[in-house]
N, CA, C and O of each residue as an XYZ file, in Angstrom:
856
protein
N     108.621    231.880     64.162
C     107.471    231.081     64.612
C     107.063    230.071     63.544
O     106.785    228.888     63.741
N     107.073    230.774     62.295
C     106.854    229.520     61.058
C     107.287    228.607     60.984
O     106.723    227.588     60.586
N     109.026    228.756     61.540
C     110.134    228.131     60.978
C     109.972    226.729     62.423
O     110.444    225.592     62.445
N     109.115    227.468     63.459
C     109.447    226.418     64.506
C     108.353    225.798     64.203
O     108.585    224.600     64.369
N     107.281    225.949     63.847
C     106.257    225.553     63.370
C     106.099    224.390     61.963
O     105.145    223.682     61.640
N     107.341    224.546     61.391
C     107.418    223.743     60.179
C     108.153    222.606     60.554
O     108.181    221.470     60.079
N     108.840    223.211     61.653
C     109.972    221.949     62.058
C     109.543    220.681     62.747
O     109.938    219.523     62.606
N     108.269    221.417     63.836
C     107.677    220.145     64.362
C     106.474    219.976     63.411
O     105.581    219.753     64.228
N     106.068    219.953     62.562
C     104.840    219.134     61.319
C     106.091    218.197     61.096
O     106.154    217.002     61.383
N     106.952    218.882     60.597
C     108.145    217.716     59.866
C     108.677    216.561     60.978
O     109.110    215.469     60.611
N     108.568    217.008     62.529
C     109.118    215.725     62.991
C     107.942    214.774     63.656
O     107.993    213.615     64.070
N     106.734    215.842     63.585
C     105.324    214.813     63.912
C     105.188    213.588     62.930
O     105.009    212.401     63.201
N     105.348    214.330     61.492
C     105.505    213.123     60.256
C     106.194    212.074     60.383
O     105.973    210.868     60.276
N     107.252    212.850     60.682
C     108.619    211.509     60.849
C     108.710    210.545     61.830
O     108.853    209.339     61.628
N     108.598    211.280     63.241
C     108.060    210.452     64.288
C     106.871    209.185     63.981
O     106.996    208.145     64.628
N     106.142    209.264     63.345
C     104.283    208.418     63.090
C     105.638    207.744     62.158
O     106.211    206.748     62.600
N     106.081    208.383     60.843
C     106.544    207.254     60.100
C     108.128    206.216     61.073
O     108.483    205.093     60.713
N     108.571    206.747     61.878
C     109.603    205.987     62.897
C     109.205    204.886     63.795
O     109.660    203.752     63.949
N     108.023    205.668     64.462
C     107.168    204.047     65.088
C     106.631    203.035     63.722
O     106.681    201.809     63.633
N     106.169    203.936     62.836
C     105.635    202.291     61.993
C     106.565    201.622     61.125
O     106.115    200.666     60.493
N     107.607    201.889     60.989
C     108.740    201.562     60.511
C     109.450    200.490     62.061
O     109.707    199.295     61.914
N     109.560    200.889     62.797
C     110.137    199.910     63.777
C     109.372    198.635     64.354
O     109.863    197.552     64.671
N     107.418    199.238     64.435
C     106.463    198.195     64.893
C     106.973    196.841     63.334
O     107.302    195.703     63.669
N     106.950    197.193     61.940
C     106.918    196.425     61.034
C     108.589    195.804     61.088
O     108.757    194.695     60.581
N     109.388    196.273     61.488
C     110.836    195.450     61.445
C     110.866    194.808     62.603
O     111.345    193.675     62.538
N     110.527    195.149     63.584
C     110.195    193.934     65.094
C     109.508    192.734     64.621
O     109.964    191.596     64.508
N     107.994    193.305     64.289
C     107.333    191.771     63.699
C     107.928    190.868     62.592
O     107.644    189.682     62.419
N     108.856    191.661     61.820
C     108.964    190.968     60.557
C     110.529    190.000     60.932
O     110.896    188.914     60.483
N     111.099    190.808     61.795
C     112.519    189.761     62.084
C     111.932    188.701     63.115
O     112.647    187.741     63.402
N     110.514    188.836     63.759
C     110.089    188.036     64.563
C     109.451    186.340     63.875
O     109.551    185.159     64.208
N     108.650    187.292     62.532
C     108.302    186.031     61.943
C     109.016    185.070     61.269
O     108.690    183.922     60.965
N     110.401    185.905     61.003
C     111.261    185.261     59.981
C     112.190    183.928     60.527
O     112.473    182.829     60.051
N     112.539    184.741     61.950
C     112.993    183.832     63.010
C     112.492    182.561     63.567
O     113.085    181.531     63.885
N     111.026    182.957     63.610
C     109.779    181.877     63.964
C     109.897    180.956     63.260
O     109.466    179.888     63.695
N     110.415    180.976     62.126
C     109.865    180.142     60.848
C     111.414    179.590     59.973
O     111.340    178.677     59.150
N     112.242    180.016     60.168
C     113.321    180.085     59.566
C     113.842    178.254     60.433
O     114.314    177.235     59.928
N     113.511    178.543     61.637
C     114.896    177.376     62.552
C     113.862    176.284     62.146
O     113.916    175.305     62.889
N     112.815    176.198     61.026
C     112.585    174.778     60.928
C     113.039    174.205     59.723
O     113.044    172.992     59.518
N     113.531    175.305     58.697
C     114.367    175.108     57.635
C     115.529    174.605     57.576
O     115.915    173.880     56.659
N     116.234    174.965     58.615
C     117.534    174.101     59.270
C     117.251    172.928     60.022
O     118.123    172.061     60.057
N     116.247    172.763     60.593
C     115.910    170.915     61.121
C     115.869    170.454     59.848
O     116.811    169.816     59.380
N     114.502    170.799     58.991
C     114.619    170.106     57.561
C     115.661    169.578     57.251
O     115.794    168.364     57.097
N     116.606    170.480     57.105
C     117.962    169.907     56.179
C     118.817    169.079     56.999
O     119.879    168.963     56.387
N     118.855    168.518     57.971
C     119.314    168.598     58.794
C     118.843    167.017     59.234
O     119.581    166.217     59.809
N     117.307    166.743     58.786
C     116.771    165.490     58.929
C     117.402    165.127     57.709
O     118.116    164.127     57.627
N     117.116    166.076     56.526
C     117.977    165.448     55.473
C     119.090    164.793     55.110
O     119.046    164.013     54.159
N     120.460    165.051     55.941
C     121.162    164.590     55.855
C     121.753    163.971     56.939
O     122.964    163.817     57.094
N     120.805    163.594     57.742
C     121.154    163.106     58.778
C     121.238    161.330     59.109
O     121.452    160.738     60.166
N     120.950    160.774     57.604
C     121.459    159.019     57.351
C     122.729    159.448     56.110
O     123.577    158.561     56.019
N     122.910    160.403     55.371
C     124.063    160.201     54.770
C     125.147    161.158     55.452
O     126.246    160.861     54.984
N     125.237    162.057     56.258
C     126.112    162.724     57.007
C     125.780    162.911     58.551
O     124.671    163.291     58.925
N     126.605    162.679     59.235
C     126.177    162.905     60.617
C     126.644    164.562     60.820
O     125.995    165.510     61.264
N     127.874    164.493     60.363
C     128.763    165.719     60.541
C     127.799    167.027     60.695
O     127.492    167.811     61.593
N     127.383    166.750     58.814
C     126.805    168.152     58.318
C     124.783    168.223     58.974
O     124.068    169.202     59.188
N     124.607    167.310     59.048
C     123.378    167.182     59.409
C     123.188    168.055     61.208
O     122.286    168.759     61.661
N     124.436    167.590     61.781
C     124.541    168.186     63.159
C     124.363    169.572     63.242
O     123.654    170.204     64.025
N     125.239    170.051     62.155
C     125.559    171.519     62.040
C     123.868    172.305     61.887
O     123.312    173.095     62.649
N     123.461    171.779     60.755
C     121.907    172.330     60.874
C     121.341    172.148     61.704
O     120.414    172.958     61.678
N     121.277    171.575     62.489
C     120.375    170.695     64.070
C     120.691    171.896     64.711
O     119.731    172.453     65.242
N     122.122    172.619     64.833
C     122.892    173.087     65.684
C     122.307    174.620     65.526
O     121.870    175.185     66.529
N     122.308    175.255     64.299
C     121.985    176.556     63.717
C     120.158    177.000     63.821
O     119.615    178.100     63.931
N     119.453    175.267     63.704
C     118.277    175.509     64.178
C     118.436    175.731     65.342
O     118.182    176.924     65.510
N     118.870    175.006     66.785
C     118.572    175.481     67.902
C     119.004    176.604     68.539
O     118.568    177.063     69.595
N     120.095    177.129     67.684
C     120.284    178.469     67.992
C     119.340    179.448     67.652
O     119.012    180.123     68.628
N     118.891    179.698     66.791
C     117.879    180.239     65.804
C     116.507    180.270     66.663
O     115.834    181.271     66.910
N     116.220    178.765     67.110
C     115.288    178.767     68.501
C     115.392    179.418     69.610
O     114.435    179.934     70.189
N     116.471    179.442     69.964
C     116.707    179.677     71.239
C     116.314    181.555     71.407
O     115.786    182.127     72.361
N     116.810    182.136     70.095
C     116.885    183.524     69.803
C     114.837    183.586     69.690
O     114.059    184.485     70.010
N     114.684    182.734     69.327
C     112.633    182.974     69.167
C     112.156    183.455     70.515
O     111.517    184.416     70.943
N     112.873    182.126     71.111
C     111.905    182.041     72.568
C     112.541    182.951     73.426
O     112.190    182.721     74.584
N     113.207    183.742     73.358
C     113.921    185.057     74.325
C     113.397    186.348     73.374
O     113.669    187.543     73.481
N     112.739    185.808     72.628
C     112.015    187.333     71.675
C     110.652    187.688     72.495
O     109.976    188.411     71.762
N     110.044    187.476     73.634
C     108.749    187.271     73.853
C     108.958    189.088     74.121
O     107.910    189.636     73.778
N     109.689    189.808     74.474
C     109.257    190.910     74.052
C     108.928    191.863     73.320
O     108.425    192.949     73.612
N     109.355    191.242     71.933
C     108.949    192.066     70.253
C     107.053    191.711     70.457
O     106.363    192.054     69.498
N     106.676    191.373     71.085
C     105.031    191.187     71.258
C     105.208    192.669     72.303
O     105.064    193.725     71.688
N     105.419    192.748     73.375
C     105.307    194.013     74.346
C     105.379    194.825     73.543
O     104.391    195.479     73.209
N     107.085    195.075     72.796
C     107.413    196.311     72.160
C     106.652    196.518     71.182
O     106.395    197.672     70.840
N     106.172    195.509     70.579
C     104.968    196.240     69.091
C     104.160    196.708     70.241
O     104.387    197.907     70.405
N     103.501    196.354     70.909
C     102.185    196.812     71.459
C     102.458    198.395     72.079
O     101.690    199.351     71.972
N     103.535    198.371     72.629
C     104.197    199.789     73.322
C     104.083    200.555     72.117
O     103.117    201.317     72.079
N     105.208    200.519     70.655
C     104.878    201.354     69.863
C     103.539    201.875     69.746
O     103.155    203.037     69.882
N     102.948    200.927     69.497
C     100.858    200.966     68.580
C     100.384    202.083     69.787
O      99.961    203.212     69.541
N     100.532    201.576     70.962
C     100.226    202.961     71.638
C     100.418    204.441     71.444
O      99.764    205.480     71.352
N     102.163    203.813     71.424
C     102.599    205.177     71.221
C     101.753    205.905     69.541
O     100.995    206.872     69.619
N     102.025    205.334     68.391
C     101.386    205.518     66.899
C      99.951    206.298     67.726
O      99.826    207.508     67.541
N      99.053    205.676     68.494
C      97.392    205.879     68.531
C      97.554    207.420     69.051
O      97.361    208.368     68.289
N      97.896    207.568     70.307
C      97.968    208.561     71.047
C      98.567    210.307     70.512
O      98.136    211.459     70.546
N     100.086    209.406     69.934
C     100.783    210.993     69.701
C      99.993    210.962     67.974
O     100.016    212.057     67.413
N      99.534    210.147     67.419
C      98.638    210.275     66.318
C      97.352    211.580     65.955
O      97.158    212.483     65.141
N      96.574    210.840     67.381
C      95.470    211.777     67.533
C      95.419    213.205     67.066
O      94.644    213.703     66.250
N      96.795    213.993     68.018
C      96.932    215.412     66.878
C      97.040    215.551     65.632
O      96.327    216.348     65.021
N      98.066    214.704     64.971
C      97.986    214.600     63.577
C      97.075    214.817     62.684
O      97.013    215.502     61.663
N      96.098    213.839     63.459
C      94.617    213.410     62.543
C      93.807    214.805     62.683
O      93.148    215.274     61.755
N      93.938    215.420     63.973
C      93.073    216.498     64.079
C      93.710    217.782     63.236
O      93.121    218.836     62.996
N      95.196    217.388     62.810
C      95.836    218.687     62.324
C      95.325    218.729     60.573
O      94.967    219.704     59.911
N      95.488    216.957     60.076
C      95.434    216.884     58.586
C      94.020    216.862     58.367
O      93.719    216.616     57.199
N      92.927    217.076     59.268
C      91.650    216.526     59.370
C      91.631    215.294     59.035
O      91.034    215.151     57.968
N      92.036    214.290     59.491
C      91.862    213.005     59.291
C      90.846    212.288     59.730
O      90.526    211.244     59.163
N      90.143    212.803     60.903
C      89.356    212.343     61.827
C      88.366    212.344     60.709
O      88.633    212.955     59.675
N      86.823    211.459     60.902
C      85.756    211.819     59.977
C      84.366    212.739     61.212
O      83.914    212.888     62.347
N      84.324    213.023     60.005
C      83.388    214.598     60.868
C      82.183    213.784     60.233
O      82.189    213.142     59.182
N      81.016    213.997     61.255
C      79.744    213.752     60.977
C      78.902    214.945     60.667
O      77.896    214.989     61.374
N      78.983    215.609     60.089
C      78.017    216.880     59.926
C      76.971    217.435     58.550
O      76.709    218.471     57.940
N      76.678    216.250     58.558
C      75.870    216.239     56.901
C      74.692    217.184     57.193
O      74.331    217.931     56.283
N      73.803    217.233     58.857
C      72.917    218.353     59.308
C      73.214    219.592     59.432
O      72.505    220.560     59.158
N      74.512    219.567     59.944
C      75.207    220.752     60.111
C      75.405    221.763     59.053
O      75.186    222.974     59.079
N      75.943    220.881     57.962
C      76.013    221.738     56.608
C      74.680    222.248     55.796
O      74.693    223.041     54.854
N      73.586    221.647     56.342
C      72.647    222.668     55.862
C      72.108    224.005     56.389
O      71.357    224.848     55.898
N      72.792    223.899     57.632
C      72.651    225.074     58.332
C      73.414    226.663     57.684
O      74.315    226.380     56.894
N      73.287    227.726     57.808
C      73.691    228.814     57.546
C      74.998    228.908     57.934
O      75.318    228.121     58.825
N      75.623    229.449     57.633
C      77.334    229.715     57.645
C      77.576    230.387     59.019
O      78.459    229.888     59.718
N      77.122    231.105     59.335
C      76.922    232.074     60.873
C      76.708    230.682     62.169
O      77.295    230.586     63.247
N      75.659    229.738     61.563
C      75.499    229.125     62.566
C      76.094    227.909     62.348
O      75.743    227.114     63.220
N      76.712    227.519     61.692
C      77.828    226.351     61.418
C      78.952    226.717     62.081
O      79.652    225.790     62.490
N      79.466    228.327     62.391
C      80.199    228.764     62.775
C      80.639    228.749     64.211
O      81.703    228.691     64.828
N      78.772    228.863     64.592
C      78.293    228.949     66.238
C      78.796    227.101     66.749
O      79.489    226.811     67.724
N      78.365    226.410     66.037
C      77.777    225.211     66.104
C      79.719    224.647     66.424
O      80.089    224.090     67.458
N      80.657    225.006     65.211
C      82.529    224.496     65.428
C      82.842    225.316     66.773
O      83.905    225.067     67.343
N      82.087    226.156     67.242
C      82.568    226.671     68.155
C      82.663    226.047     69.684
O      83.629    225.828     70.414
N      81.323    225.867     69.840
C      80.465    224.694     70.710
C      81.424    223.408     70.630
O      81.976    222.873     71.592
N      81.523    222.948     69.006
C      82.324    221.423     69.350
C      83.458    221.736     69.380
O      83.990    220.631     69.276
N      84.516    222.683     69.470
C      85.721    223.130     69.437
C      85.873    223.125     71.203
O      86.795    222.469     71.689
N      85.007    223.822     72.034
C      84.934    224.008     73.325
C      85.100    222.646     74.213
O      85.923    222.449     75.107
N      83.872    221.565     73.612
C      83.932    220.767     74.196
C      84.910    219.605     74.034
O      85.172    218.705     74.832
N      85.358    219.826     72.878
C      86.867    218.830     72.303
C      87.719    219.503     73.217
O      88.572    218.776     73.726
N      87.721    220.845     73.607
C      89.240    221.259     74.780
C      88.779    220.616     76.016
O      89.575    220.244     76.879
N      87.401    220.468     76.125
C      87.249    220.196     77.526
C      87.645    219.061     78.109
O      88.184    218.838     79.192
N      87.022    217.835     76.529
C      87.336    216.646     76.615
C      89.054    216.732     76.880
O      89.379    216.774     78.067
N      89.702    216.748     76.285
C      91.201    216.746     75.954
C      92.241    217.257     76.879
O      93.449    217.022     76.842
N      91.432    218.155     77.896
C      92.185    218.662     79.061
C      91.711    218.090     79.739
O      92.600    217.524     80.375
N      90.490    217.714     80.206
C      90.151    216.529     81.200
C      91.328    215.382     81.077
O      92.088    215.167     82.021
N      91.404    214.733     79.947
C      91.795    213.285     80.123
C      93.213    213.589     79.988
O      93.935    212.611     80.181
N      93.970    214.973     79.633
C      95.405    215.333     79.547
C      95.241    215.112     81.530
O      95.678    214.145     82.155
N      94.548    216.238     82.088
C      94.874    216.122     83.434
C      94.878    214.935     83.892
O      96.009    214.465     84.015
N      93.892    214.162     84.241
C      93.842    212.719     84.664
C      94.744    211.688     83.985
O      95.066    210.656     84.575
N      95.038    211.890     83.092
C      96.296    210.077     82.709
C      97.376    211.056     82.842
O      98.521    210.611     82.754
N      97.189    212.527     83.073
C      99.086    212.722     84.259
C      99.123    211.935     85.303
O      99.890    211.021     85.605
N      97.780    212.603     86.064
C      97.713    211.775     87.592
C      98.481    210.676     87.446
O      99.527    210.416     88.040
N      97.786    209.900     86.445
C      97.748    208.230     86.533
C      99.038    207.884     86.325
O      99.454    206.954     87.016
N     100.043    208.565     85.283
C     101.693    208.525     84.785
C     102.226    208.902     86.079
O     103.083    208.112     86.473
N     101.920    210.106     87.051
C     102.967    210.294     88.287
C     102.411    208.948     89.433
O     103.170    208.523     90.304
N     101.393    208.560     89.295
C     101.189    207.017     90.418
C     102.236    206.220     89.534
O     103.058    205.830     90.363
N     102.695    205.708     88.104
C     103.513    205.147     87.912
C     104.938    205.389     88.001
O     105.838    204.625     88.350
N     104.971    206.467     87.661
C     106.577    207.064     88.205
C     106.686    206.449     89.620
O     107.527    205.591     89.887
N     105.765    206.944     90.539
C     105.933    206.307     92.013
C     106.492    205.209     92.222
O     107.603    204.968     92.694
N     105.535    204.412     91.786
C     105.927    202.670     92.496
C     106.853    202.318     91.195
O     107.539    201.305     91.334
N     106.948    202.885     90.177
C     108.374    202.295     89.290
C     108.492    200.929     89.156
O     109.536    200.344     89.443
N     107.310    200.259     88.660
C     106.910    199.097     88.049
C     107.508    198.794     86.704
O     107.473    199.689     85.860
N     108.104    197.523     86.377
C     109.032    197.682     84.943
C     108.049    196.911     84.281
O     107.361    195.978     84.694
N     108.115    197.563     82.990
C     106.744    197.428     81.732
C     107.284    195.577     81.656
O     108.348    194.967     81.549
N     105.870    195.253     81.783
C     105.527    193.213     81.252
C     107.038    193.062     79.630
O     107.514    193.655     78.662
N     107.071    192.442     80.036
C     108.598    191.498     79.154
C     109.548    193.056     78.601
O     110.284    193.016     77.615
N     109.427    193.822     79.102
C     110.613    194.831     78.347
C     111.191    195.538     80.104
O     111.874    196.560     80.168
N     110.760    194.776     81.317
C     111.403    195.608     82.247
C     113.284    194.994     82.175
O     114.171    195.492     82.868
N     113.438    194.148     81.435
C     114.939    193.551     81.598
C     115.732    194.713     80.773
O     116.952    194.855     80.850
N     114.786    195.609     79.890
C     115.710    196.422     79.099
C     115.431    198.132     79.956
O     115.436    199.184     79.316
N     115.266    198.074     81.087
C     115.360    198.939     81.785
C     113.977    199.495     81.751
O     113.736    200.290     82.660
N     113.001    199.249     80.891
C     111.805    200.256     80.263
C     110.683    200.218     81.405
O     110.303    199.088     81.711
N     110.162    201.189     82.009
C     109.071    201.084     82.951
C     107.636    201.472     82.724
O     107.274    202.171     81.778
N     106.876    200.999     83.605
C     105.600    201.157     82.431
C     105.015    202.450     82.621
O     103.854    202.472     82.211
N     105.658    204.194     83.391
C     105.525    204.845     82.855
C     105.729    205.951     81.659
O     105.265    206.994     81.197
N     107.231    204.516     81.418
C     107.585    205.185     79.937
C     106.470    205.302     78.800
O     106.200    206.204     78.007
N     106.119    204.485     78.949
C     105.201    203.667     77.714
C     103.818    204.448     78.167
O     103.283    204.977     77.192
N     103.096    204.654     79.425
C     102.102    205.628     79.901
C     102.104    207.274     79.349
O     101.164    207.982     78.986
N     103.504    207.540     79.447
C     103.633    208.803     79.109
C     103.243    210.129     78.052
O     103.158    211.357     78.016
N     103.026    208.475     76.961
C     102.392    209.515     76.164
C     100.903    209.801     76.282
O     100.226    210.617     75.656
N     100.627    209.127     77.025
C      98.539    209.396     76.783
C      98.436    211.355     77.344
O      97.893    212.284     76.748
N      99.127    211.357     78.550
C      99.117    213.123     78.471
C      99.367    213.746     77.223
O      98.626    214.308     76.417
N     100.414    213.548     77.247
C     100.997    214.066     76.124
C     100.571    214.192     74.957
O     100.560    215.247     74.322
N     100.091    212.860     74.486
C      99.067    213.007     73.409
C      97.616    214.004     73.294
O      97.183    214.596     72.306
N      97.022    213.933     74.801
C      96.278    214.843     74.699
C      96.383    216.326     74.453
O      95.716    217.087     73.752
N      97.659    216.549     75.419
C      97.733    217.798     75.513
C      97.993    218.494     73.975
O      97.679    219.639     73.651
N      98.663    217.460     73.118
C      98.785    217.974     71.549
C      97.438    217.875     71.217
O      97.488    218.497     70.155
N      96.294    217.563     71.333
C      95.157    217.277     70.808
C      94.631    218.853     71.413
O      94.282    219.714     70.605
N      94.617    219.099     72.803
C      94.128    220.098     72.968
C      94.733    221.440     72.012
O      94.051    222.304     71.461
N      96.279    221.299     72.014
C      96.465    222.656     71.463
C      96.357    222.448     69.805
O      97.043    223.182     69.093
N      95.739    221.730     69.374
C      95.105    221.516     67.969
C      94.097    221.925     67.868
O      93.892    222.728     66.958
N      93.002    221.537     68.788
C      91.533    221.979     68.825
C      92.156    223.657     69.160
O      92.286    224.239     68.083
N      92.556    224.542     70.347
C      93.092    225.454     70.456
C      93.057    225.979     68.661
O      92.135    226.354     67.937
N      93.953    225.857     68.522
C      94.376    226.186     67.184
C      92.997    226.709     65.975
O      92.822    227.836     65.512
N      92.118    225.349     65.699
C      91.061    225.733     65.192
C      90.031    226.700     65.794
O      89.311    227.417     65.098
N      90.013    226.671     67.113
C      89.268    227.428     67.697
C      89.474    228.829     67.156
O      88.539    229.493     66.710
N      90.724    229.258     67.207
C      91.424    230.593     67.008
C      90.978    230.485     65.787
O      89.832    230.922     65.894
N      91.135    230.181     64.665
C      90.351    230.545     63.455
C      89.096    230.837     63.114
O      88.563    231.729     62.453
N      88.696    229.788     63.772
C      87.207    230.167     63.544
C      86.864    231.825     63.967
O      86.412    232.744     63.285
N      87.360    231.748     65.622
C      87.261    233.133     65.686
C      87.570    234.348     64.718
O      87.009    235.398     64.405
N      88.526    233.807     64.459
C      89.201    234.895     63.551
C      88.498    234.909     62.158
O      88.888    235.843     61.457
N      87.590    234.132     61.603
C      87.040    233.846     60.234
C      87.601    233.666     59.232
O      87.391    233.962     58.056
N      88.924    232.755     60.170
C      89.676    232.062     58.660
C      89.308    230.661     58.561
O      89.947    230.096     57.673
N      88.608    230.024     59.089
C      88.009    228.850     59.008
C      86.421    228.729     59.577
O      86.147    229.188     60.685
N      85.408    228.084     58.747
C      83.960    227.637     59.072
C      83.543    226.567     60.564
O      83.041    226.706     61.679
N      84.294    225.181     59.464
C      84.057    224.216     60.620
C      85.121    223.766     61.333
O      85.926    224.429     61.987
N      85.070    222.616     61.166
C      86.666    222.009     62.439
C      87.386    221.299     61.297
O      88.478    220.800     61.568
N      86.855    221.174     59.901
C      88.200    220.874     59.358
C      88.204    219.208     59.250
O      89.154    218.855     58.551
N      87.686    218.468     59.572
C      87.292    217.160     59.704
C      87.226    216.392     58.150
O      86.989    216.976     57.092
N      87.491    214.987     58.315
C      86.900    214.490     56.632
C      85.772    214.085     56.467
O      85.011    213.429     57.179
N      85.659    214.697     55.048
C      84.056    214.490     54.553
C      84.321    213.381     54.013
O      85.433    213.438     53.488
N      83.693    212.112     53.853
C      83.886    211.163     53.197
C      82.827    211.380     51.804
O      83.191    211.263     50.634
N      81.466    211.717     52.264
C      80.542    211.845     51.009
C      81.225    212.907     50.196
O      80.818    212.700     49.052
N      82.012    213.891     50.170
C      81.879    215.075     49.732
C      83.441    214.289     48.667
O      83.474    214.427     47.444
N      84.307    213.699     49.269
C      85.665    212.654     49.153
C      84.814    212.167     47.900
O      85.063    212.432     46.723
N      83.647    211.322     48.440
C      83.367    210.607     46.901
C      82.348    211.169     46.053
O      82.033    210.517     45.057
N      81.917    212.005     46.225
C      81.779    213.134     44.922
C      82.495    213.577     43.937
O      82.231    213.708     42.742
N      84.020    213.938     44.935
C      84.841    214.687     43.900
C      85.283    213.528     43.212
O      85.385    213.722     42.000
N      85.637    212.153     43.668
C      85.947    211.182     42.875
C      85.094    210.641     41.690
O      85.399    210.011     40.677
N      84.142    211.022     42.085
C      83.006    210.479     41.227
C      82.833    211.829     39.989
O      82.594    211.632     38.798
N      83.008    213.077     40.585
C      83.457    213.895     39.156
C      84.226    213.333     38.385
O      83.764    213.054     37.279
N      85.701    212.956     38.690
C      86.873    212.823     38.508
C      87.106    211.877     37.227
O      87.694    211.997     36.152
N      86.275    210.776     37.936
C      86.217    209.791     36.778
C      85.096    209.986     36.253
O      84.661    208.869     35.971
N      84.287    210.854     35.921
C      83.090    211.337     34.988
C      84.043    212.047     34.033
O      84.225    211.592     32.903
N      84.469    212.817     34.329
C      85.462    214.084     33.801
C      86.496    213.316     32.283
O      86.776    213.766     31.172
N      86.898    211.600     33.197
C      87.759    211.303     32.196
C      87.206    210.318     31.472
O      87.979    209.408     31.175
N      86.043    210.224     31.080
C      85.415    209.678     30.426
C      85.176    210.298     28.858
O      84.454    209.699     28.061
């Protein structure tokens, strides 16, 4: 159970770092392209009263270079498809590393028993939230399966737009069995609250930190 348990942290990581690794090489061969075929007109005006020959050739490599821009209009879809994908299958992540920021500066003055009561309550209603909107954007993914609509500038590469829908369940449903997860601790009294980031408490310890090395 550990071992299956270690395997998917390790491919949740990898996955978050695979979409942002592909959203940044889409945009970046996009801008380079954008910008590149006017470097070849340049040269190209350049030598285009002392060589006709060579001046053509750049004319020639720019409009190819163009031509490859303006048939890119889907590296705009596909970043946007990734970023979805990043937000959604994210959400667990954040709830796993506590990434999320927790508001509970009232909370923590409360007694430990009832801080306890209190993660329990927001543990409940985070499943409720999270299975609600897991159930409903299924609905909404099997109406797209249905009519099999191909996703805006990426349907030429076969992609439909309940590929790209698919994860909002999905994402939830990892969100729910995260909250799940904390829930079970708390019960169990291996954990207080939900685990969330403290930002004040973040810059305290920093603010020791560099007191300390003074």
């Amino acid at each position: 159970m550990n071992a299956a348990r270690l395997i998917w942290d390790r491919f949740e990581e990898g996955f978050i770092v695979f979409l942002l690794a592909v959203m940044t090489l889409v945009t970046f061969v996009y801008v380079i392209f954008n910008n590149f075929y006017t470097f070849f007109y340049a040269v190209g005006a350049y030598f285009s009263e002392s060589s006709e020959g060579v001046s053509e050739f750049f004319y020639t490599i720019g409009d190819f270079i163009l031509d490859i821009v303006q048939t890119m209009t889907w590296s705009n879809a596909l970043t946007k498809a990734l970023f979805a994908w990043l937000i959604f299958f994210g959400l667990a992540y954040g709830v796993r590393i506590g990434g999320h920021i927790g508001v509970d500066a009232l909370v923590k003055l409360a007694s430990r028993p009832v801080q306890r009561i209190i993660a329990i309550v927001a543990c409940v209603v985070s499943l409720a939230y999270a299975g609600l909107l897991s159930v409903a954007s299924f609905e909404w993914v099997s109406t797209l399966m249905e009519v099999s609509i191909g996703a805006d500038d990426l349907a030429q590469f076969g992609i439909k737009q309940w590929y790209i829908g698919a994860i909002v369940p999905f994402g939830f449903a990892l969100v729910f069995i995260r909250f799940f997860e904390i829930l079970v601790r708390i019960i169990r009294h291996q954990q207080v609250g939900l685990g969330l980031a403290d930002e004040a408490a973040d810059a305290m310890k920093l603010s020791e930190t560099e007191e300390s090395k003074k």
